[in-house]
PDB file of C-alpha atoms in Angstrom:
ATOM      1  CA  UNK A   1       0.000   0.000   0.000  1.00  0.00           C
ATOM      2  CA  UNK A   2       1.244   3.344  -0.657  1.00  0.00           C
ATOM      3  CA  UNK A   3       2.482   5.736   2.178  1.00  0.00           C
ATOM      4  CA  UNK A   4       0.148   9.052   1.331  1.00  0.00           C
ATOM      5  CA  UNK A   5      -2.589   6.465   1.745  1.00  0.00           C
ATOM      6  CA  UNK A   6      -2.189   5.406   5.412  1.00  0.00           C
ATOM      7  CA  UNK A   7       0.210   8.197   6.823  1.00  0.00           C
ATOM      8  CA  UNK A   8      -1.325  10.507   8.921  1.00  0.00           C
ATOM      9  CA  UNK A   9      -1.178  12.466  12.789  1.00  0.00           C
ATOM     10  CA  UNK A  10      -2.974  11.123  15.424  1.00  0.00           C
ATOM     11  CA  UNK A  11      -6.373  12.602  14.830  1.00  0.00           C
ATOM     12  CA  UNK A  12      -9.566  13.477  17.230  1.00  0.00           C
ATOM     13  CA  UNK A  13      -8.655  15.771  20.453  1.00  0.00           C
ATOM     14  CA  UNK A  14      -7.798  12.526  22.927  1.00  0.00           C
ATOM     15  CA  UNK A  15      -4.993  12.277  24.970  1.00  0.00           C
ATOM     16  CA  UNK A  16      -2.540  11.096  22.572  1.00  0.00           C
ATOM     17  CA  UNK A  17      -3.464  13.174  19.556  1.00  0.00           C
ATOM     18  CA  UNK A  18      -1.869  15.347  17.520  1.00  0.00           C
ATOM     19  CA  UNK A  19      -4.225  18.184  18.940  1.00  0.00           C
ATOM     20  CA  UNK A  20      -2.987  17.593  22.203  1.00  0.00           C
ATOM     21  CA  UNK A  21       0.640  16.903  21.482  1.00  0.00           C
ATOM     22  CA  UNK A  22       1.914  19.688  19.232  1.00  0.00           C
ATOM     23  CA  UNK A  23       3.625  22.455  21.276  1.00  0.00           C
ATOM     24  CA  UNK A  24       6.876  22.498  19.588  1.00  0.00           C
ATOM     25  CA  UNK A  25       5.052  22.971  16.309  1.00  0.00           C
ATOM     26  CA  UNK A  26       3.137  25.814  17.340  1.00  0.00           C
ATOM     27  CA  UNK A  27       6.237  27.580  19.037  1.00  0.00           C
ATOM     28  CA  UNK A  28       8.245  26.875  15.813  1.00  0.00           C
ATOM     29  CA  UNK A  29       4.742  28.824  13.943  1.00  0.00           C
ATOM     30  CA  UNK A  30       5.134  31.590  15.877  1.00  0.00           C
ATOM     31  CA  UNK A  31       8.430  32.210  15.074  1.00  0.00           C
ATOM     32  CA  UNK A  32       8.418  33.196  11.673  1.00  0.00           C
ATOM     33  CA  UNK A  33       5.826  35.471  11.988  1.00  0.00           C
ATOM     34  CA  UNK A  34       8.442  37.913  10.889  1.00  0.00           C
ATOM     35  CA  UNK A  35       9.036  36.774   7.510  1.00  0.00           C
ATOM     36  CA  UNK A  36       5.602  35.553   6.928  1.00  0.00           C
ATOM     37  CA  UNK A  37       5.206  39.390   7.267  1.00  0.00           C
ATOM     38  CA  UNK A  38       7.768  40.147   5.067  1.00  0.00           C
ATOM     39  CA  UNK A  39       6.865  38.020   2.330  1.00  0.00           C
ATOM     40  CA  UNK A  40       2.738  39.160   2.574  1.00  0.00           C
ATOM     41  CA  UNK A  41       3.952  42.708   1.946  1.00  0.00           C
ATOM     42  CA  UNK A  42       6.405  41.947  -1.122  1.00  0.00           C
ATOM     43  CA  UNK A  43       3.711  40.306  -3.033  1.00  0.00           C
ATOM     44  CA  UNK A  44       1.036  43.207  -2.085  1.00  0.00           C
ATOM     45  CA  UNK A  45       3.451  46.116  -2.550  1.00  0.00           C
ATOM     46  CA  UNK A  46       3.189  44.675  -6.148  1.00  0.00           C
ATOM     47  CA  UNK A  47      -0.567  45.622  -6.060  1.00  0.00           C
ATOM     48  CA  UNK A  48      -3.740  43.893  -3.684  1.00  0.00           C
ATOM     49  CA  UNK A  49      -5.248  41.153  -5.990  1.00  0.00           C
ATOM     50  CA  UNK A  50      -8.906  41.090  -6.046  1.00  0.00           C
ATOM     51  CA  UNK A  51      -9.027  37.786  -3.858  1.00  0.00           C
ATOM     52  CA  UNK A  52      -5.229  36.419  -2.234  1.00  0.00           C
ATOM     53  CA  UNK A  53      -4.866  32.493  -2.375  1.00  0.00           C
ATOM     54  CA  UNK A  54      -2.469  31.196   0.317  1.00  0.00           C
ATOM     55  CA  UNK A  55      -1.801  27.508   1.014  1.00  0.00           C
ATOM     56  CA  UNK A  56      -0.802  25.721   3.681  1.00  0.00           C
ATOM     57  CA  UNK A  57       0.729  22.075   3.221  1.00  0.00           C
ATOM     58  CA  UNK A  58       1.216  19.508   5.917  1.00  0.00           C
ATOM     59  CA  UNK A  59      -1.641  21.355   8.033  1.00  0.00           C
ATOM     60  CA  UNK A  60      -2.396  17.938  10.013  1.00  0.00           C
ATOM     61  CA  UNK A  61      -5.490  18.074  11.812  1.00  0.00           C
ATOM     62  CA  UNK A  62      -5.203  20.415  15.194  1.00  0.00           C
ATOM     63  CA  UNK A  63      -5.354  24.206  16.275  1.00  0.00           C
ATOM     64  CA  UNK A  64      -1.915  24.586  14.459  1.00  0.00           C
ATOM     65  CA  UNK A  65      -3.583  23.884  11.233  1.00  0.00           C
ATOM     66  CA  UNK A  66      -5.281  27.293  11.782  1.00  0.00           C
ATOM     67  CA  UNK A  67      -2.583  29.182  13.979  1.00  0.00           C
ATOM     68  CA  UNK A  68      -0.269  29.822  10.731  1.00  0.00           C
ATOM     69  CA  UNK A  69      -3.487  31.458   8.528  1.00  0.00           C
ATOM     70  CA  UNK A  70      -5.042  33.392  11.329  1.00  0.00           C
ATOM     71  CA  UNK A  71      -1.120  35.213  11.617  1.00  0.00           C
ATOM     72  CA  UNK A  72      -1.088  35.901   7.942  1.00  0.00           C
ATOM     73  CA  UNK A  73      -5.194  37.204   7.928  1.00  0.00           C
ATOM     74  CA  UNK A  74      -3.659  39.746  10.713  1.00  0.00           C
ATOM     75  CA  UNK A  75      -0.666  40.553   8.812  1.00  0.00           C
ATOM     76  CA  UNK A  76      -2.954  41.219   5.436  1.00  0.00           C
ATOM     77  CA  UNK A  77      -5.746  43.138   7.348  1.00  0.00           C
ATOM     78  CA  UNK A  78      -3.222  45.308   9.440  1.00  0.00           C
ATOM     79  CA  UNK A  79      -1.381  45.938   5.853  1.00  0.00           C
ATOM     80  CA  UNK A  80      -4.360  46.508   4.556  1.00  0.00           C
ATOM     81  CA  UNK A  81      -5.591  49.292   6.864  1.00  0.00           C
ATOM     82  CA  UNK A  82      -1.375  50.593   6.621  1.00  0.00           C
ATOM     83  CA  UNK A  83      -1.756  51.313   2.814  1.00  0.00           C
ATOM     84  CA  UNK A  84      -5.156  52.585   3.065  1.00  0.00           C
ATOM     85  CA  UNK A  85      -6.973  50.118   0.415  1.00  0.00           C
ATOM     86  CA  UNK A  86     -10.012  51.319  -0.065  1.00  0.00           C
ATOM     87  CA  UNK A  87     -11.901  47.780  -0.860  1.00  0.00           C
ATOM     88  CA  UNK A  88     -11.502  44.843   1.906  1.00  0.00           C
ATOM     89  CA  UNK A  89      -9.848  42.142   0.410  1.00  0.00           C
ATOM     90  CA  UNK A  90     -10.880  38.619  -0.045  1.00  0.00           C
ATOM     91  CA  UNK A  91      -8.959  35.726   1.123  1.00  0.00           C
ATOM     92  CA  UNK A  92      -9.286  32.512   0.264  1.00  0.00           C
ATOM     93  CA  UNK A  93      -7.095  29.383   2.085  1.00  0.00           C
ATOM     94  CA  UNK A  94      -6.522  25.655   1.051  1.00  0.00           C
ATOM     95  CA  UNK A  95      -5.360  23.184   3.324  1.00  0.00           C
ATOM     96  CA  UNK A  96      -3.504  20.317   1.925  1.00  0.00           C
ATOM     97  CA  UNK A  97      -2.587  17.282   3.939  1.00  0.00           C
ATOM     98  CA  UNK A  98      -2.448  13.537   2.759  1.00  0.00           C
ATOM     99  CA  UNK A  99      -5.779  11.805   2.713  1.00  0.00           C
ATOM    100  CA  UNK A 100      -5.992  10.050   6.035  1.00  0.00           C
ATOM    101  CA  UNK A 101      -5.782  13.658   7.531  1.00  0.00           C
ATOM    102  CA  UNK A 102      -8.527  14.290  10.229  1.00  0.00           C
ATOM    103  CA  UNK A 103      -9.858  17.394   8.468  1.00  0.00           C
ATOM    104  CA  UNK A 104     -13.023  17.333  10.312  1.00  0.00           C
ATOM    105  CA  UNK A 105     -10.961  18.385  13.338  1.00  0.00           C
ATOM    106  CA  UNK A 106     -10.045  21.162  11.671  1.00  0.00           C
ATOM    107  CA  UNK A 107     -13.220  22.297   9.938  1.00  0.00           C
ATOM    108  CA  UNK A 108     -14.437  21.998  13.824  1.00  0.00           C
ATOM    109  CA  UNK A 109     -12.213  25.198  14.691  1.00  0.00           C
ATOM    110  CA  UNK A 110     -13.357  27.180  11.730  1.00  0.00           C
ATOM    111  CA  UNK A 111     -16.748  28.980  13.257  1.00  0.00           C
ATOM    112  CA  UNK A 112     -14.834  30.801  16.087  1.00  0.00           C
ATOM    113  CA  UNK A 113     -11.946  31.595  13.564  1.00  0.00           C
ATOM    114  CA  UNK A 114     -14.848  33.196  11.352  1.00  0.00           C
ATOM    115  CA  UNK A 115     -15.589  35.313  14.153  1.00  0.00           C
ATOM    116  CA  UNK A 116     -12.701  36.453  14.499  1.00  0.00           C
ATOM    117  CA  UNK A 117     -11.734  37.411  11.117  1.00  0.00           C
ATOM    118  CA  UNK A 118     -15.521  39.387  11.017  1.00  0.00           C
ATOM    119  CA  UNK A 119     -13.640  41.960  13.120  1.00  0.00           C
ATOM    120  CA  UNK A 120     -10.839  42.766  10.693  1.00  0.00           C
ATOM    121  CA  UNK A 121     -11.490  45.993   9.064  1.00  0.00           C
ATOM    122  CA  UNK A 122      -9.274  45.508   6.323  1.00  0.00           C
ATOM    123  CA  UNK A 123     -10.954  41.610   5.588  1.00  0.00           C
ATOM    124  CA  UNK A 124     -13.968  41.164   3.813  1.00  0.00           C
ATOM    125  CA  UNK A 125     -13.757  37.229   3.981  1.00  0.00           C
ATOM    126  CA  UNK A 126     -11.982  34.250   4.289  1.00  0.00           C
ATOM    127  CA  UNK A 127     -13.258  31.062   2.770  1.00  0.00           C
ATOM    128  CA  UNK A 128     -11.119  28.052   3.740  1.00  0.00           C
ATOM    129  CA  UNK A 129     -10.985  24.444   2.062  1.00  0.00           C
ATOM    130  CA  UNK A 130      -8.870  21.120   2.264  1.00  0.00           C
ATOM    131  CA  UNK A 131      -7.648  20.135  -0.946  1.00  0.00           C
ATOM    132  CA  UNK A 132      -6.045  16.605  -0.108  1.00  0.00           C
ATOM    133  CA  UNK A 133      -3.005  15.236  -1.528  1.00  0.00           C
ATOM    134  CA  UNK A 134       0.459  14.773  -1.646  1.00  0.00           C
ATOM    135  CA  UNK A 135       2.627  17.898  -1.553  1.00  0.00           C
ATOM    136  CA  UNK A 136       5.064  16.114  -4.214  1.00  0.00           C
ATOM    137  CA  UNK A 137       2.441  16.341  -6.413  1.00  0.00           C
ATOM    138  CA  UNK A 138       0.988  19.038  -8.456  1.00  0.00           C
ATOM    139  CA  UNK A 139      -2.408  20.180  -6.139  1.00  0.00           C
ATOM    140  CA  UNK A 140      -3.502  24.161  -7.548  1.00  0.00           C
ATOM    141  CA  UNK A 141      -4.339  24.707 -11.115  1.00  0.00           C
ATOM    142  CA  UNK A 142      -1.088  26.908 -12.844  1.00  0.00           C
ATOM    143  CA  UNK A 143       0.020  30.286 -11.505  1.00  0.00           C
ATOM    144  CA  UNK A 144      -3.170  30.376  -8.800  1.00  0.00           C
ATOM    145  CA  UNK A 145      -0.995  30.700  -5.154  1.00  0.00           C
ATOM    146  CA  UNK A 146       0.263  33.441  -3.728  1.00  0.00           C
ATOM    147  CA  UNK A 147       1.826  32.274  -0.412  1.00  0.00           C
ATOM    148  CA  UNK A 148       2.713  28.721   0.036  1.00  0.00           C
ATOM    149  CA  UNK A 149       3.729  27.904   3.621  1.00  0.00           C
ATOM    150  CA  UNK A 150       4.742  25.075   5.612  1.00  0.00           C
ATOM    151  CA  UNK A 151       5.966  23.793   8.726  1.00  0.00           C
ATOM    152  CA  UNK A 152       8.102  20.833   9.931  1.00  0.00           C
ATOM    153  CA  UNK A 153       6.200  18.903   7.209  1.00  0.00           C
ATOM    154  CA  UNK A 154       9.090  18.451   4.183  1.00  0.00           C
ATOM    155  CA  UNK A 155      11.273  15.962   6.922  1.00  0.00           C
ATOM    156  CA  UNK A 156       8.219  13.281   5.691  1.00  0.00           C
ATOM    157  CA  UNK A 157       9.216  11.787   2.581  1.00  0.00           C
ATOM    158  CA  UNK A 158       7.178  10.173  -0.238  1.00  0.00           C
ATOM    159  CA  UNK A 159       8.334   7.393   0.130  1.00  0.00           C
ATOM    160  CA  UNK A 160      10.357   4.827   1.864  1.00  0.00           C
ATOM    161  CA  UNK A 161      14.006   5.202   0.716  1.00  0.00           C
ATOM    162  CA  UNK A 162      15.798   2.534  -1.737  1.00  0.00           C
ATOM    163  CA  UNK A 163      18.505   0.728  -0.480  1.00  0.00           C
ATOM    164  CA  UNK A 164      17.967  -0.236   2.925  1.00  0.00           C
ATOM    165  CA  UNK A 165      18.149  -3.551   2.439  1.00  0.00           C
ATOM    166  CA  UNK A 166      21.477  -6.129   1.432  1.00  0.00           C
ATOM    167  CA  UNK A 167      21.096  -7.979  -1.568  1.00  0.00           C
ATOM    168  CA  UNK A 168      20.264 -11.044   0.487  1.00  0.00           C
ATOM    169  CA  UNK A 169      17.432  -9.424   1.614  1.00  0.00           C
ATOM    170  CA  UNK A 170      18.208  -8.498   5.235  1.00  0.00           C
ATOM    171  CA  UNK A 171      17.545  -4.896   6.673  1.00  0.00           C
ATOM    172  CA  UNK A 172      20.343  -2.372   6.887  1.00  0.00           C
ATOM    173  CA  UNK A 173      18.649  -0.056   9.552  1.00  0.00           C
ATOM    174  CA  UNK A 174      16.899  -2.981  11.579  1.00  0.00           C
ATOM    175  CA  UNK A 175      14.748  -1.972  14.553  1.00  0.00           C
ATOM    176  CA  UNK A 176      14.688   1.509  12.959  1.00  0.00           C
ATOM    177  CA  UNK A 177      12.516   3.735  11.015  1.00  0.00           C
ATOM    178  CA  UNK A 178      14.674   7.013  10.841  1.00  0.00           C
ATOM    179  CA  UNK A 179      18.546   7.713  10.767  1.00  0.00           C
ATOM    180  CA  UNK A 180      19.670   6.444  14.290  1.00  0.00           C
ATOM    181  CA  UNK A 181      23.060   6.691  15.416  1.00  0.00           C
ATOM    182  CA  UNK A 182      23.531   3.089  14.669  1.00  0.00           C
ATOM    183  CA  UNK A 183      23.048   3.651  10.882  1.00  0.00           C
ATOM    184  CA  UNK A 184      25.475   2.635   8.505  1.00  0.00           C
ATOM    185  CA  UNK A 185      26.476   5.448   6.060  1.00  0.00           C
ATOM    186  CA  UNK A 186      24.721   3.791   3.205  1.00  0.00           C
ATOM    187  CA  UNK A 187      21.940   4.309   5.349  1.00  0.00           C
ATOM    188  CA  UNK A 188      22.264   8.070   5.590  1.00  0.00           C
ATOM    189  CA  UNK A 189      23.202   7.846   1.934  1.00  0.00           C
ATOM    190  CA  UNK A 190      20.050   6.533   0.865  1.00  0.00           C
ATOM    191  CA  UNK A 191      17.308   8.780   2.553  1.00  0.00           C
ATOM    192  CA  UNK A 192      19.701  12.107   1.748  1.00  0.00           C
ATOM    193  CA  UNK A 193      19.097  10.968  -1.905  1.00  0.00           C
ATOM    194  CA  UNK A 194      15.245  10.038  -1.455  1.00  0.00           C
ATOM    195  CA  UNK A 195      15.468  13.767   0.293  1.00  0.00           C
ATOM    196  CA  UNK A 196      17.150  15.710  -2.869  1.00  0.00           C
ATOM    197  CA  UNK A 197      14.875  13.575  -5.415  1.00  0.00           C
ATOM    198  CA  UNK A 198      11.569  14.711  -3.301  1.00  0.00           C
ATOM    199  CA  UNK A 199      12.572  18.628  -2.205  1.00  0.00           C
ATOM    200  CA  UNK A 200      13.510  18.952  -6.052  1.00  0.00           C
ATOM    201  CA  UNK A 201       9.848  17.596  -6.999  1.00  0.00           C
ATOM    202  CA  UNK A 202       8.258  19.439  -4.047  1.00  0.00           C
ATOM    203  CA  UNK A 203       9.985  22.589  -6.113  1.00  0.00           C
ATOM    204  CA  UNK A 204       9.179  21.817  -9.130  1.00  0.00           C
ATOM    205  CA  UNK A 205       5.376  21.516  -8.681  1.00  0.00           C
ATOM    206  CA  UNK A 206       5.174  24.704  -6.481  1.00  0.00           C
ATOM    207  CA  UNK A 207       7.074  26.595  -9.003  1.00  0.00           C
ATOM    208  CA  UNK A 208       3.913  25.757 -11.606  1.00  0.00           C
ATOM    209  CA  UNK A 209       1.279  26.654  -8.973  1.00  0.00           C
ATOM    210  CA  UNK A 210       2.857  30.283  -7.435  1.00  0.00           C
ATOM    211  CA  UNK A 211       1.566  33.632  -8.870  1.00  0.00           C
ATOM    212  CA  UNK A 212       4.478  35.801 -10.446  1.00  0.00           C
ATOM    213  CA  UNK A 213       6.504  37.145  -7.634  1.00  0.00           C
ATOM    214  CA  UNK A 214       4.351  34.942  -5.089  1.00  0.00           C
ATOM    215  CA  UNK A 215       6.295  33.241  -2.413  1.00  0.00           C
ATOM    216  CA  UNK A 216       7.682  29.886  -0.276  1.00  0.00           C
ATOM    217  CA  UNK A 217       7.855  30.217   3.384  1.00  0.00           C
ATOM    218  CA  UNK A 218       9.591  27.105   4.296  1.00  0.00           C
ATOM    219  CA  UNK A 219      10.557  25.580   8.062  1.00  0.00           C
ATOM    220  CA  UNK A 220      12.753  22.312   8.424  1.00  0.00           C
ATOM    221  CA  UNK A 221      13.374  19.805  11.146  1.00  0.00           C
ATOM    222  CA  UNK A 222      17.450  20.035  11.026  1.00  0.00           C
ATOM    223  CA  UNK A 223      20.062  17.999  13.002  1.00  0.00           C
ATOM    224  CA  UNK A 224      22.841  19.178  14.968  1.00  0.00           C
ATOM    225  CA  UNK A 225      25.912  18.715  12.926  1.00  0.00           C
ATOM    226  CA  UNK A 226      27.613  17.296  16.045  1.00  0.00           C
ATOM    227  CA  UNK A 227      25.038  14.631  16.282  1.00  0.00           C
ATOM    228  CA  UNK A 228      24.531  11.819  14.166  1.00  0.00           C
ATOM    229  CA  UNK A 229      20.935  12.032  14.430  1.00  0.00           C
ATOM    230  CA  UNK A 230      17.555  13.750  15.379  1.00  0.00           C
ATOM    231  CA  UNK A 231      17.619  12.052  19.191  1.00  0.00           C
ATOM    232  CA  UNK A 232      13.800  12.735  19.234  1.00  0.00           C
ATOM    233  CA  UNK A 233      13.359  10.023  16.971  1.00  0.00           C
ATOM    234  CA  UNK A 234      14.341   7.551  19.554  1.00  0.00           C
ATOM    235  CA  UNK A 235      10.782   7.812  21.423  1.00  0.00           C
ATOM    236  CA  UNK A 236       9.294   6.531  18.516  1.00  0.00           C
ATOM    237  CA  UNK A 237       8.440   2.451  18.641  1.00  0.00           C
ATOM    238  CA  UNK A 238      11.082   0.182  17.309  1.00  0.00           C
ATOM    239  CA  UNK A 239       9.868  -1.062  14.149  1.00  0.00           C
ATOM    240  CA  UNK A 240      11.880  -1.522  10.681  1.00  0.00           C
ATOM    241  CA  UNK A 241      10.383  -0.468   7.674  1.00  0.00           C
ATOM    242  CA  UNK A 242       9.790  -4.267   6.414  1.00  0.00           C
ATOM    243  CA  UNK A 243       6.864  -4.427   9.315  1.00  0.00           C
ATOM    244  CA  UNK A 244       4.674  -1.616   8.159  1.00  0.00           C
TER     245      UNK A 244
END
């Protein structure tokens, strides 16, 4: 079965979902509020389109799924009202996740962030919809998206790297399903190429979908160069990628 078809956060608003258990995330959101800002008023100091598309990719299925397009609403409205446009501007928002997503989560939260946005001067409306899919695909019709952004969402790949296995068949990275710091170079050699072959796709298909002059706002899970891997990876079960 393909991955895109069965990966997916925890969904629902339980203990051990990904509504509950995504704090790093929406610190890591909050942080690049500053060039989310900068890149909102490059595209509009090139002239307010009648309705702005933005996109967010990997949105999963809790409050952080929202957090990221309520920050750029605020930034547009507050720009809005800062250049004195006249007409309040229309906003419309996909979010794009793989199919197993719990979107209904999310479409839970969007009432009270209606509310909200009914107080922005500079806002006549947001309409929000999931468009489901990989992100290494192409998902917008040509030239459509203004702002792309996502969030510790590119470290997934599409699909389990090549190579992990000896030509006798036994696993190269048993008991593992990441880089661990027991895994053999080839190892490291084999999901850095999967990487370069997916970011370059990823790439590729956003550079068909993004307006003229639109823009990427990107944020990575990165290792410490003095480690030999991400040591948060160790919580997860020990499985190898032959078992799932």
């Amino acid at each position: 079965m393909e991955i895109e078809q069965v990966l997916h956060m925890n969904g629902g608003e339980d203990q051990t979902s990904y509504f509950n258990n995504s704090l790093l995330q929406k610190l890591v959101i909050l942080k690049v509020r500053a060039i989310l800002e900068e890149s909102i008023q490059r595209i509009c100091h090139l002239g307010f389109p009648e309705c702005i598309t933005l996109a967010e990719l990997g949105c999963s299925s809790g409050p952080n799924a929202i957090l990221p397009i309520a920050e750029m609403v605020e930034i547009l409205d507050k720009l809005s009202q800062e250049l004195n446009i006249q007409k309040p501007l229309n906003i419309q928002v996909f979010l794009n996740d793989l199919v197993g997503n719990d979107f209904n989560t999310v479409f839970k939260l969007l009432p009270s962030f209606y509310k909200q946005i009914q107080r922005k001067r500079g806002v006549a409306s947001c309409f929000i919809g999931a468009m489901p899919g990989s992100f290494y695909g192409r998902l917008f019709p040509q030239h459509s998206v203004h702002l792309v952004h996502s969030s510790y969402s590119l470290h997934w790949l599409s699909q389990v790297p090549k190579g992990l296995v000896t030509e006798s068949g036994l696993p190269l990275n048993k008991g593992n399903i990441y880089i661990a710091k027991t895994s053999p170079p080839s190892v490291h050699e084999a999901y850095l190429t999967q990487f370069q072959k997916d970011f370059t796709n990823f790439l590729s298909m956003r550079s068909e979908e993004i307006v003229y002059c639109g823009s990427l706002v990107l944020t990575f899970i990165c290792k410490n160069d003095e480690d030999d891997a991400c040591d948060f990876f160790l919580f997860l079960p020990k499985l190898s990628f032959d078992s799932i």
